[in-house]
Coordinates of C-alpha atoms in Angstrom, one line a residue:
X1 CA 0.0 0.0 0.0
X2 CA 2.8 2.4 0.8
X3 CA 4.6 1.6 -2.5
X4 CA 1.4 2.1 -4.4
X5 CA 1.0 5.5 -2.7
X6 CA 4.4 6.6 -4.0
X7 CA 3.7 5.2 -7.5
X8 CA 0.5 7.3 -7.6
X9 CA 2.6 10.3 -6.8
X10 CA 4.7 9.7 -10.0
X11 CA 7.7 8.0 -8.7
X12 CA 9.4 5.2 -10.7
X13 CA 9.1 1.6 -9.5
X14 CA 12.5 1.3 -7.9
X15 CA 12.2 4.6 -6.1
X16 CA 8.6 3.9 -5.0
X17 CA 9.7 0.5 -3.6
X18 CA 12.5 2.0 -1.6
X19 CA 10.5 4.9 -0.4
X20 CA 7.5 2.7 0.6
X21 CA 9.7 0.2 2.4
X22 CA 11.4 3.1 4.3
X23 CA 8.0 4.6 5.2
X24 CA 6.6 1.5 6.9
X25 CA 9.8 -0.4 7.7
X26 CA 9.8 0.7 11.4
X27 CA 6.1 0.1 11.7
X28 CA 6.3 -3.4 10.2
X29 CA 9.3 -4.3 12.4
X30 CA 7.6 -3.0 15.5
X31 CA 4.3 -4.8 14.7
X32 CA 6.1 -8.1 14.1
X33 CA 8.2 -7.7 17.2
X34 CA 5.1 -7.1 19.4
X35 CA 3.6 -10.3 18.0
X36 CA 6.8 -12.3 18.5
X37 CA 7.3 -11.2 22.1
X38 CA 3.9 -12.3 23.3
X39 CA 4.9 -15.9 22.7
X40 CA 8.0 -15.7 24.8
X41 CA 6.2 -16.2 28.1
X42 CA 4.2 -19.1 26.6
X43 CA 7.5 -21.1 26.2
X44 CA 8.0 -21.1 29.9
X45 CA 4.4 -22.0 30.9
X46 CA 4.2 -25.2 32.9
X47 CA 1.4 -27.8 33.1
X48 CA -1.1 -28.7 30.4
X49 CA -1.0 -25.3 28.8
X50 CA 2.8 -25.5 28.3
X51 CA 2.5 -29.0 26.8
X52 CA -0.2 -28.0 24.4
X53 CA 1.1 -24.6 23.2
X54 CA 4.8 -24.6 23.5
X55 CA 5.2 -26.1 20.0
X56 CA 2.5 -23.8 18.7
X57 CA 4.4 -20.7 19.9
X58 CA 7.7 -21.9 18.3
X59 CA 6.0 -22.4 14.9
X60 CA 4.4 -18.9 15.0
X61 CA 7.7 -17.3 16.0
X62 CA 9.6 -18.9 13.2
X63 CA 6.8 -18.2 10.6
X64 CA 6.6 -14.5 11.6
X65 CA 10.4 -14.0 11.5
X66 CA 10.5 -15.4 8.0
X67 CA 7.5 -13.3 7.0
X68 CA 9.2 -10.1 8.3
X69 CA 12.3 -10.8 6.2
X70 CA 10.3 -11.5 3.1
X71 CA 8.1 -8.4 3.5
X72 CA 11.1 -6.1 3.8
X73 CA 13.1 -7.7 1.0
X74 CA 11.3 -9.8 -1.6
X75 CA 8.0 -7.9 -1.6
X76 CA 9.6 -4.5 -2.4
X77 CA 11.7 -6.1 -5.1
X78 CA 8.7 -7.7 -6.8
X79 CA 6.8 -4.4 -6.5
X80 CA 9.7 -2.6 -8.2
X81 CA 9.7 -5.0 -11.1
X82 CA 6.0 -5.6 -11.7
X83 CA 3.8 -2.9 -10.3
X84 CA 2.6 -0.5 -13.1
X85 CA 4.2 -2.6 -15.9
X86 CA 1.6 -5.2 -16.6
X87 CA -1.0 -5.2 -19.4
X88 CA -4.4 -3.8 -18.8
X89 CA -6.6 -6.3 -17.1
X90 CA -9.5 -8.0 -18.9
X91 CA -12.7 -5.9 -19.1
X92 CA -14.7 -7.9 -16.6
X93 CA -11.9 -7.6 -14.0
X94 CA -11.7 -3.9 -14.8
X95 CA -15.3 -3.4 -14.1
X96 CA -15.0 -5.4 -10.9
X97 CA -12.0 -3.3 -9.9
X98 CA -13.9 -0.1 -10.6
X99 CA -16.8 -1.4 -8.5
X100 CA -14.5 -2.2 -5.6
X101 CA -12.7 1.1 -5.9
X102 CA -16.0 2.9 -5.8
X103 CA -17.0 1.1 -2.6
X104 CA -13.6 2.0 -1.1
X105 CA -14.0 5.7 -2.1
X106 CA -17.4 5.8 -0.4
X107 CA -16.0 4.1 2.7
X108 CA -13.2 6.5 2.8
X109 CA -15.6 9.4 2.6
X110 CA -17.7 8.0 5.4
X111 CA -14.6 7.4 7.6
X112 CA -13.4 10.9 7.1
X113 CA -16.7 12.4 8.2
X114 CA -16.8 9.9 11.2
X115 CA -13.2 10.7 12.2
X116 CA -13.8 14.5 11.9
X117 CA -16.8 14.2 14.2
X118 CA -14.9 12.1 16.6
X119 CA -12.1 14.7 16.8
X120 CA -14.6 17.4 17.5
X121 CA -16.1 15.3 20.4
X122 CA -13.0 13.6 21.8
X123 CA -14.3 13.6 25.3
X124 CA -17.5 11.7 24.2
X125 CA -15.4 9.2 22.3
X126 CA -13.2 8.4 25.3
X127 CA -16.2 8.2 27.6
X128 CA -18.0 5.8 25.3
X129 CA -14.9 3.6 25.1
X130 CA -14.5 3.6 28.9
X131 CA -18.2 2.7 29.4
X132 CA -18.0 -0.1 26.8
X133 CA -14.9 -1.5 28.6
X134 CA -16.5 -1.3 32.0
X135 CA -19.8 -2.8 30.8
X136 CA -18.0 -5.7 29.2
X137 CA -16.6 -6.7 32.5
X138 CA -20.1 -7.7 33.7
X139 CA -20.1 -10.3 31.0
X140 CA -17.3 -12.3 32.6
X141 CA -19.5 -13.9 35.3
X142 CA -22.0 -15.0 32.6
X143 CA -19.3 -17.0 30.7
X144 CA -18.8 -20.6 31.5
X145 CA -15.3 -21.9 32.2
X146 CA -13.6 -25.3 31.4
X147 CA -10.2 -26.6 30.9
X148 CA -10.6 -27.7 27.3
X149 CA -13.5 -26.9 24.9
X150 CA -15.9 -29.7 24.2
X151 CA -15.3 -31.7 21.1
X152 CA -17.0 -34.8 19.6
X153 CA -14.2 -37.4 19.8
X154 CA -16.3 -40.0 18.0
X155 CA -16.3 -42.4 21.0
X156 CA -18.7 -43.6 23.6
X157 CA -17.7 -45.7 26.6
X158 CA -20.1 -47.9 28.6
X159 CA -18.7 -49.1 32.0
X160 CA -20.3 -51.6 34.3
X161 CA -19.5 -52.5 37.9
X162 CA -20.6 -55.5 39.9
X163 CA -20.2 -56.5 43.5
X164 CA -16.5 -56.9 44.4
X165 CA -15.6 -60.5 44.5
X166 CA -18.1 -61.5 41.7
X167 CA -16.7 -64.5 39.7
X168 CA -15.4 -63.8 36.2
X169 CA -17.9 -66.1 34.4
X170 CA -20.8 -64.2 35.9
X171 CA -19.2 -60.9 35.0
X172 CA -18.7 -62.1 31.5
X173 CA -22.4 -63.2 31.2
X174 CA -23.7 -59.9 32.4
X175 CA -21.3 -58.1 30.0
X176 CA -22.8 -60.0 27.1
X177 CA -26.3 -58.9 28.1
X178 CA -25.0 -55.2 28.1
X179 CA -23.5 -55.8 24.7
X180 CA -26.7 -57.2 23.4
X181 CA -28.5 -54.0 24.3
X182 CA -25.8 -51.5 23.2
X183 CA -25.0 -52.9 19.8
X184 CA -28.3 -52.5 18.0
X185 CA -28.9 -49.1 19.8
X186 CA -25.9 -47.5 18.2
X187 CA -25.9 -48.0 14.4
X188 CA -23.3 -45.2 14.1
X189 CA -20.7 -47.5 15.7
X190 CA -18.0 -48.7 13.3
X191 CA -16.1 -50.8 15.9
X192 CA -17.0 -52.2 19.3
X193 CA -14.5 -53.4 21.9
X194 CA -15.8 -55.3 24.9
X195 CA -13.7 -56.2 28.0
X196 CA -14.4 -58.0 31.2
X197 CA -12.0 -58.0 34.1
X198 CA -11.5 -60.0 37.3
X199 CA -12.2 -56.8 39.3
X200 CA -15.9 -57.3 38.6
X201 CA -15.8 -54.5 36.0
X202 CA -16.6 -54.5 32.3
X203 CA -16.3 -51.9 29.6
X204 CA -17.8 -51.5 26.1
X205 CA -15.9 -49.0 23.9
X206 CA -17.7 -47.8 20.8
X207 CA -15.8 -46.1 18.0
X208 CA -18.3 -43.9 15.9
X209 CA -18.3 -42.9 12.3
X210 CA -17.1 -39.3 11.6
X211 CA -19.3 -36.6 13.0
X212 CA -20.1 -35.2 9.6
X213 CA -21.7 -38.5 8.5
X214 CA -24.0 -39.0 11.5
X215 CA -27.0 -37.1 12.8
X216 CA -26.4 -37.7 16.5
X217 CA -23.4 -36.5 18.5
X218 CA -21.6 -38.8 20.9
X219 CA -23.3 -36.9 23.8
X220 CA -26.7 -37.6 22.3
X221 CA -25.8 -41.3 21.9
X222 CA -24.5 -41.5 25.4
X223 CA -27.7 -40.0 26.8
X224 CA -29.8 -42.4 24.8
X225 CA -27.7 -45.4 26.1
X226 CA -28.0 -44.2 29.6
X227 CA -31.8 -44.3 29.5
X228 CA -31.8 -47.7 27.7
X229 CA -29.4 -49.4 30.2
X230 CA -30.8 -48.1 33.4
X231 CA -31.9 -51.1 35.5
X232 CA -31.8 -53.5 32.5
X233 CA -28.9 -55.8 33.6
X234 CA -29.2 -57.3 37.1
X235 CA -26.3 -56.6 39.5
X236 CA -24.6 -54.2 37.2
X237 CA -24.2 -50.5 37.9
X238 CA -23.8 -48.8 34.5
X239 CA -22.1 -45.5 33.6
X240 CA -22.0 -44.1 30.1
X241 CA -19.4 -41.5 29.1
X242 CA -19.0 -39.4 25.9
X243 CA -15.5 -38.0 25.8
X244 CA -15.6 -34.3 25.0
X245 CA -12.2 -33.1 24.1
X246 CA -10.6 -35.2 26.9
X247 CA -8.6 -37.7 24.9
X248 CA -5.3 -35.9 25.2
X249 CA -6.2 -34.5 28.6
X250 CA -6.9 -37.9 30.1
X251 CA -3.5 -39.1 29.1
X252 CA -1.8 -35.9 30.4
X253 CA -3.6 -36.1 33.8
X254 CA -3.7 -39.9 34.1
X255 CA -7.3 -40.6 33.2
X256 CA -9.1 -38.0 35.3
X257 CA -12.8 -37.6 34.5
X258 CA -15.0 -34.6 34.3
X259 CA -15.3 -33.6 38.0
X260 CA -13.4 -35.0 41.0
X261 CA -13.9 -34.4 44.7
X262 CA -11.1 -35.5 46.9
X263 CA -12.1 -36.6 50.4
X264 CA -8.9 -36.6 52.6
X265 CA -8.3 -37.9 56.0
X266 CA -6.9 -40.9 58.0
X267 CA -9.5 -43.4 59.1
X268 CA -10.8 -45.5 56.2
X269 CA -14.2 -46.0 57.7
X270 CA -14.7 -42.3 58.3
X271 CA -13.5 -41.6 54.7
X272 CA -16.0 -44.1 53.4
X273 CA -18.9 -42.5 55.3
X274 CA -17.8 -39.0 54.1
X275 CA -17.4 -40.1 50.5
X276 CA -21.0 -41.6 50.6
X277 CA -22.3 -38.3 51.8
X278 CA -20.3 -36.3 49.2
X279 CA -21.5 -38.7 46.4
X280 CA -25.1 -38.0 47.3
X281 CA -24.5 -34.2 47.4
X282 CA -22.7 -34.2 44.1
X283 CA -25.4 -36.3 42.4
X284 CA -28.0 -33.6 43.2
X285 CA -26.2 -30.9 41.3
X286 CA -27.6 -30.1 37.9
X287 CA -25.5 -31.4 35.0
X288 CA -23.8 -34.2 37.0
X289 CA -24.1 -37.8 35.8
X290 CA -22.6 -41.1 36.6
X291 CA -21.3 -40.4 40.1
X292 CA -18.7 -43.0 41.2
X293 CA -16.4 -43.5 44.3
X294 CA -12.9 -44.7 44.0
X295 CA -13.1 -46.8 47.2
X296 CA -15.5 -49.8 46.9
X297 CA -16.6 -52.0 49.8
X298 CA -13.5 -54.0 49.4
X299 CA -12.7 -57.7 48.8
X300 CA -14.7 -60.1 51.0
X301 CA -12.3 -61.8 53.5
X302 CA -12.3 -63.7 56.8
X303 CA -10.5 -62.2 59.7
X304 CA -9.1 -64.6 62.2
X305 CA -8.4 -63.3 65.8
X306 CA -6.3 -65.5 68.1
X307 CA -7.3 -66.3 71.6
X308 CA -4.0 -65.7 73.2
X309 CA -5.0 -66.9 76.7
X310 CA -6.2 -70.2 75.3
X311 CA -3.0 -70.6 73.2
X312 CA -0.9 -69.9 76.3
X313 CA -2.8 -72.5 78.3
X314 CA -2.0 -75.0 75.6
X315 CA 1.6 -74.1 75.4
X316 CA 1.3 -72.5 71.9
X317 CA 2.0 -69.0 70.6
X318 CA 0.4 -66.9 68.0
X319 CA 3.4 -67.4 65.8
X320 CA 2.8 -71.2 65.8
X321 CA -0.7 -70.7 64.5
X322 CA 0.3 -68.2 61.9
X323 CA 3.1 -70.4 60.6
X324 CA 0.7 -73.3 60.3
X325 CA -1.8 -71.2 58.4
X326 CA 0.9 -69.8 56.2
X327 CA 2.1 -73.3 55.3
X328 CA -1.3 -74.6 54.5
X329 CA -2.6 -71.7 52.4
X330 CA 0.3 -69.6 51.2
X331 CA 2.8 -72.5 51.1
X332 CA 6.3 -72.9 52.5
X333 CA 9.5 -73.8 50.7
X334 CA 10.5 -77.4 51.5
X335 CA 13.7 -77.6 49.4
X336 CA 15.3 -77.2 46.0
X337 CA 15.0 -79.3 42.9
X338 CA 18.0 -79.1 40.6
X339 CA 17.7 -80.2 37.0
X340 CA 19.8 -79.2 34.0
X341 CA 21.8 -76.6 36.0
X342 CA 18.6 -74.8 37.1
X343 CA 17.2 -74.6 40.6
X344 CA 13.5 -74.9 41.3
X345 CA 11.8 -74.2 44.6
X346 CA 9.7 -76.9 46.1
X347 CA 6.6 -75.3 47.7
X348 CA 4.4 -77.3 50.0
X349 CA 0.8 -76.3 50.7
X350 CA -2.7 -77.8 50.8
X351 CA -4.3 -78.8 47.5
X352 CA -6.6 -76.1 46.1
X353 CA -5.7 -73.9 49.0
X354 CA -7.0 -70.7 47.3
X355 CA -10.5 -72.3 47.1
X356 CA -10.8 -73.8 50.6
X357 CA -14.0 -73.0 52.5
X358 CA -13.5 -71.4 55.8
X359 CA -14.9 -74.4 57.6
X360 CA -12.2 -76.7 56.2
X361 CA -9.6 -74.2 57.3
X362 CA -11.0 -74.2 60.8
X363 CA -11.0 -78.0 60.9
X364 CA -7.2 -78.0 60.6
X365 CA -5.4 -79.3 63.7
X366 CA -2.4 -78.0 65.6
X367 CA 0.1 -80.1 67.6
X368 CA 0.6 -79.1 71.2
X369 CA 3.9 -79.6 73.2
X370 CA 2.3 -82.5 75.2
X371 CA 1.5 -84.4 72.0
X372 CA -2.2 -83.6 71.6
X373 CA -3.8 -82.1 68.5
X374 CA -6.5 -79.4 68.7
X375 CA -8.7 -78.0 66.0
X376 CA -7.9 -74.5 64.9
X377 CA -11.5 -73.3 65.5
X378 CA -10.9 -73.8 69.3
X379 CA -8.3 -71.1 69.5
X380 CA -9.5 -68.5 66.9
X381 CA -12.5 -66.2 66.4
X382 CA -13.7 -65.7 62.8
X383 CA -15.2 -62.5 61.6
X384 CA -16.4 -61.8 58.0
X385 CA -14.9 -58.4 56.9
X386 CA -13.8 -56.7 53.7
X387 CA -10.2 -55.7 52.9
X388 CA -9.4 -52.5 51.0
X389 CA -8.5 -53.1 47.3
X390 CA -6.2 -50.1 47.2
X391 CA -5.5 -47.2 49.6
X392 CA -5.0 -43.9 47.7
X393 CA -2.8 -41.1 49.2
X394 CA -2.1 -37.5 48.2
X395 CA 0.1 -35.0 50.1
X396 CA 0.7 -37.8 52.6
X397 CA -3.0 -38.1 53.4
X398 CA -5.3 -41.0 52.7
X399 CA -7.9 -40.1 50.1
X400 CA -11.1 -41.3 48.5
X401 CA -12.2 -39.6 45.3
X402 CA -15.7 -39.1 44.1
X403 CA -15.8 -38.8 40.2
X404 CA -18.6 -37.7 38.0
X405 CA -19.3 -37.0 34.4
X406 CA -20.8 -33.7 33.3
X407 CA -23.5 -33.2 30.7
X408 CA -25.1 -30.1 29.2
X409 CA -23.2 -27.7 31.4
X410 CA -19.6 -26.3 31.6
X411 CA -17.1 -27.6 34.1
X412 CA -16.7 -24.2 35.9
X413 CA -20.4 -23.6 36.7
X414 CA -20.8 -27.2 37.9
X415 CA -17.7 -27.0 40.0
X416 CA -19.0 -23.7 41.6
X417 CA -22.3 -25.3 42.5
X418 CA -20.6 -28.4 43.9
X419 CA -18.2 -26.3 45.9
X420 CA -21.1 -24.4 47.5
X421 CA -22.8 -27.7 48.4
X422 CA -19.7 -29.1 49.9
X423 CA -19.5 -26.3 52.4
X424 CA -22.7 -27.6 53.9
X425 CA -21.3 -31.1 54.4
X426 CA -20.1 -31.5 58.0
X427 CA -16.8 -33.3 58.5
X428 CA -14.6 -34.0 61.5
X429 CA -11.4 -32.0 62.1
X430 CA -8.5 -33.3 60.1
X431 CA -10.7 -34.3 57.1
X432 CA -10.9 -32.1 54.0
X433 CA -13.2 -32.0 51.0
X434 CA -11.4 -30.5 47.9
X435 CA -12.1 -30.2 44.2
X436 CA -9.4 -31.9 42.2
X437 CA -8.7 -33.4 38.8
X438 CA -9.7 -31.2 35.9
X439 CA -11.0 -28.4 38.2
X440 CA -7.6 -28.2 39.9
X441 CA -5.8 -28.3 36.6
X442 CA -8.1 -25.6 35.2
X443 CA -7.4 -23.2 38.1
X444 CA -3.7 -23.7 37.8
X445 CA -3.8 -23.3 34.0
X446 CA -5.9 -20.1 34.2
X447 CA -3.6 -18.7 36.8
X448 CA -0.5 -19.4 34.7
X449 CA -2.1 -18.0 31.5
X450 CA -3.2 -14.8 33.3
X451 CA 0.3 -14.2 34.5
X452 CA 1.5 -15.0 30.9
X453 CA -0.9 -12.4 29.5
X454 CA 0.4 -9.7 31.9
X455 CA 4.0 -10.5 31.0
X456 CA 3.2 -10.5 27.3
X457 CA 1.6 -7.0 27.6
X458 CA 4.6 -5.7 29.5
X459 CA 7.0 -7.1 26.8
X460 CA 4.9 -5.4 24.1
X461 CA 5.1 -2.1 25.9
X462 CA 8.9 -2.5 26.3
X463 CA 9.3 -3.2 22.6
X464 CA 7.2 -0.2 21.6
X465 CA 9.0 2.0 24.1
X466 CA 12.4 1.0 22.6
X467 CA 11.1 1.5 19.1
X468 CA 9.6 5.0 19.6
X469 CA 12.1 6.1 22.3
X470 CA 9.1 7.4 24.2
X471 CA 7.0 6.3 27.2
X472 CA 3.8 8.1 26.0
X473 CA 3.6 6.8 22.4
X474 CA 3.3 3.1 23.5
X475 CA 0.4 4.0 25.8
X476 CA -1.5 5.4 22.8
X477 CA -0.8 2.2 20.8
X478 CA -1.9 0.0 23.6
X479 CA -5.3 1.6 23.9
X480 CA -6.4 -1.0 21.4
X481 CA -5.8 -3.8 23.9
X482 CA -8.8 -3.1 26.3
X483 CA -11.0 -2.6 23.2
X484 CA -9.9 -6.0 22.1
X485 CA -11.0 -7.3 25.4
X486 CA -14.5 -5.9 24.8
X487 CA -14.7 -7.7 21.5
X488 CA -13.5 -11.0 23.0
X489 CA -16.0 -11.0 25.9
X490 CA -19.0 -9.9 23.7
X491 CA -18.1 -12.5 21.0
X492 CA -17.7 -15.3 23.5
X493 CA -21.0 -14.5 25.1
X494 CA -22.8 -14.1 21.8
X495 CA -21.5 -17.5 20.5
X496 CA -22.0 -19.4 23.7
X497 CA -18.3 -20.1 24.0
X498 CA -16.6 -20.8 27.3
X499 CA -13.4 -19.4 28.8
X500 CA -10.9 -22.2 28.4
X501 CA -7.2 -22.5 27.7
X502 CA -7.8 -22.2 23.9
X503 CA -9.6 -18.8 24.3
X504 CA -7.0 -17.7 26.8
X505 CA -4.3 -18.3 24.2
X506 CA -6.4 -16.4 21.7
X507 CA -6.4 -13.4 24.2
X508 CA -2.6 -13.6 24.6
X509 CA -2.2 -13.6 20.8
X510 CA -4.5 -10.6 20.6
X511 CA -2.1 -8.7 22.9
X512 CA 0.4 -8.6 20.1
X513 CA -1.9 -8.6 17.1
X514 CA -4.3 -5.7 17.9
X515 CA -1.5 -3.2 18.5
X516 CA -0.4 -3.6 14.9
X517 CA -3.2 -1.3 13.6
X518 CA -2.5 1.3 16.2
X519 CA 1.2 1.2 15.3
X520 CA 0.4 2.0 11.7
X521 CA -1.7 5.0 12.8
X522 CA 0.7 6.4 15.3
X523 CA 3.7 5.9 13.1
X524 CA 2.1 7.7 10.2
X525 CA 0.8 10.5 12.5
X526 CA 4.3 10.9 13.9
X527 CA 5.8 11.3 10.4
X528 CA 3.2 13.9 9.5
X529 CA 3.9 15.8 12.8
X530 CA 7.6 15.9 12.0
X531 CA 6.7 17.4 8.6
X532 CA 5.0 20.3 10.3
X533 CA 1.3 19.1 10.5
X534 CA -0.7 20.0 13.6
X535 CA -2.2 17.3 16.0
X536 CA -5.7 17.4 14.4
X537 CA -4.5 17.5 10.8
X538 CA -2.0 14.7 11.5
X539 CA -4.7 12.5 13.1
X540 CA -7.1 13.1 10.2
X541 CA -4.5 12.4 7.5
X542 CA -3.0 9.4 9.2
X543 CA -6.4 7.8 9.5
X544 CA -7.1 8.5 5.8
X545 CA -3.8 7.0 4.7
X546 CA -3.9 3.9 6.9
X547 CA -7.6 3.0 6.5
X548 CA -7.0 0.6 3.7
X549 CA -3.9 -1.2 5.2
X550 CA -5.8 -1.6 8.5
X551 CA -8.9 -3.0 6.8
X552 CA -6.8 -5.3 4.6
X553 CA -4.7 -6.8 7.5
X554 CA -7.8 -7.1 9.7
X555 CA -9.9 -8.8 7.0
X556 CA -7.2 -11.2 5.9
X557 CA -6.6 -12.3 9.5
X558 CA -10.4 -12.7 10.1
X559 CA -11.0 -14.6 6.9
X560 CA -8.1 -16.9 7.5
X561 CA -9.5 -17.8 11.0
X562 CA -13.1 -18.1 9.9
X563 CA -13.1 -21.8 8.9
X564 CA -11.5 -22.6 12.2
X565 CA -14.1 -20.5 14.1
X566 CA -16.9 -22.3 12.3
X567 CA -15.5 -25.6 13.3
X568 CA -15.2 -26.9 9.8
X569 CA -13.6 -30.3 9.7
X570 CA -13.0 -33.2 12.1
X571 CA -11.7 -31.9 15.5
X572 CA -11.8 -28.3 14.4
X573 CA -14.4 -27.5 17.1
X574 CA -11.7 -28.1 19.7
X575 CA -9.7 -25.2 18.3
X576 CA -12.7 -22.9 17.6
X577 CA -12.5 -20.9 20.8
X578 CA -9.1 -19.6 19.9
X579 CA -10.3 -18.4 16.5
X580 CA -13.5 -16.9 17.9
X581 CA -11.6 -14.9 20.6
X582 CA -9.1 -13.5 18.0
X583 CA -11.8 -12.7 15.5
X584 CA -14.0 -10.9 18.0
X585 CA -11.2 -9.0 19.6
X586 CA -9.6 -8.0 16.3
X587 CA -12.8 -6.9 14.7
X588 CA -13.9 -4.6 17.5
X589 CA -10.4 -3.4 18.2
X590 CA -9.8 -2.4 14.5
X591 CA -13.1 -0.5 14.3
X592 CA -12.5 1.3 17.6
X593 CA -8.8 1.9 16.9
X594 CA -9.6 3.8 13.8
X595 CA -11.6 6.3 15.9
X596 CA -10.3 6.1 19.4
X597 CA -6.5 6.3 18.8
X598 CA -6.6 9.4 16.6
X599 CA -9.0 11.1 19.0
X600 CA -6.7 10.5 22.0
X601 CA -3.5 11.2 20.1
X602 CA -4.8 14.6 19.0
X603 CA -4.9 15.7 22.7
X604 CA -1.2 15.9 23.0
X605 CA 1.5 17.9 21.3
X606 CA 3.4 14.7 20.3
X607 CA 2.2 11.4 19.2

């Protein structure tokens, strides 16, 4: 655009290319540098955000660096060789060009009148901008929050749990009944994997056809299966899950589900009682489905308590009884068998010891020192109990987790409601109820990204201050940043998009992108002021000269992000919030910058 301006003033191609490159060289370098520095803090972000976006930042930095070199070398050279030397375009393109030129002329005239009016009412322009920014802050509580945006992963998982200790053949039989109901109910499935385990659990994993080729989303399919399976298979507690953008997250966080409440303490029985109460409270919150506790009733077992007084009267010790039981059930090494240079242990125990009924164990006899033999049942007391399958710990505390899936609501709003309900749950001193899993990761990620955004804006200001050798000029340029925030919040609210790490990265990107338009205006106005123009005249003329470049750069960025914002293609909806945030912020910022920056800049003696 700058080279064309010099060509229209009668300069030759080579001279116009040199003059145009000199005119905007500083502005282009400054705008590129501001975009580059915003990604510097992203490289040092930890956690999920760093893992997801560190490579993205590196690619953008490399691409922009190459683009800057090309724009200041190859583009002026090509303009010098080809602009103004080609043949006349075909007639139809000529008419189209004339139509476009006419529209731009009318737009230019409208913008001149708008800018002239804004310069006459600068206080009103600033007041409207401040009110718009303040009003947009009220939108923040209305936006949902989540770690990652929902995305149809083309998968549905049906999980069933039976009573701990259930034999595998029975688990397998009930799993087949589940499969018989699920398979015909999901014609969209292209593959089904069924698994039964000895922990009395089963899982049916359905891989669906591409989202573009089916009418139901995986969430709709999961909701339908949840209704069909409820109470249909005896002895099986069924949970249905539709992964929503959690494939990568589950692997980063070790398989964490939608919402996790951590019940921490010491005594396992107290933890069990508290987790039961928490599970009931969580299940009552709107949007929560498939509540599950990590600690089950435990494996059925028989606890033997020794009668030490009776043992002492018979001349026996507890160790004698324990060693007899160990030999009979667990086995005891009786020697070594050597063959072919290899040693093999000889283990002696009762036949089918792992399947002995408790009565047969109690019928075992023990020899006493005086030669008598007594039955084991005479010196022990039997109690049926359950032993814990696993004891979880976190921060050196025992823990039971309550997990739940989320449907039709965002993670942030559900977590807020659950947190409020947990405050009403009484618990003994030394026991804590905390939200963990994705909620904990979300809070950490948002905190890191908020710090990253602040650092990015500081770096942008430092780059601008070094370029302009002024502390005032960068402040004028950065007026476009809060206006971009207005656009982001309004656009996210209008499109029903949540605040997540994708939209946060979009906001960080905007911190370096939106100042580019203001840089063009301020740089041009500064050149005009150095040539003797007054503040008002410089503001008017800089707006007129930079209108087309600003519109072109804004529209090219928006059009490039539009397919991503619309979620076109498999998996694109997971990246859509980033594009939506950038489009909304860039559009509003560009429109406001064309009016607000000239109005504010005309207040001072220097731009």
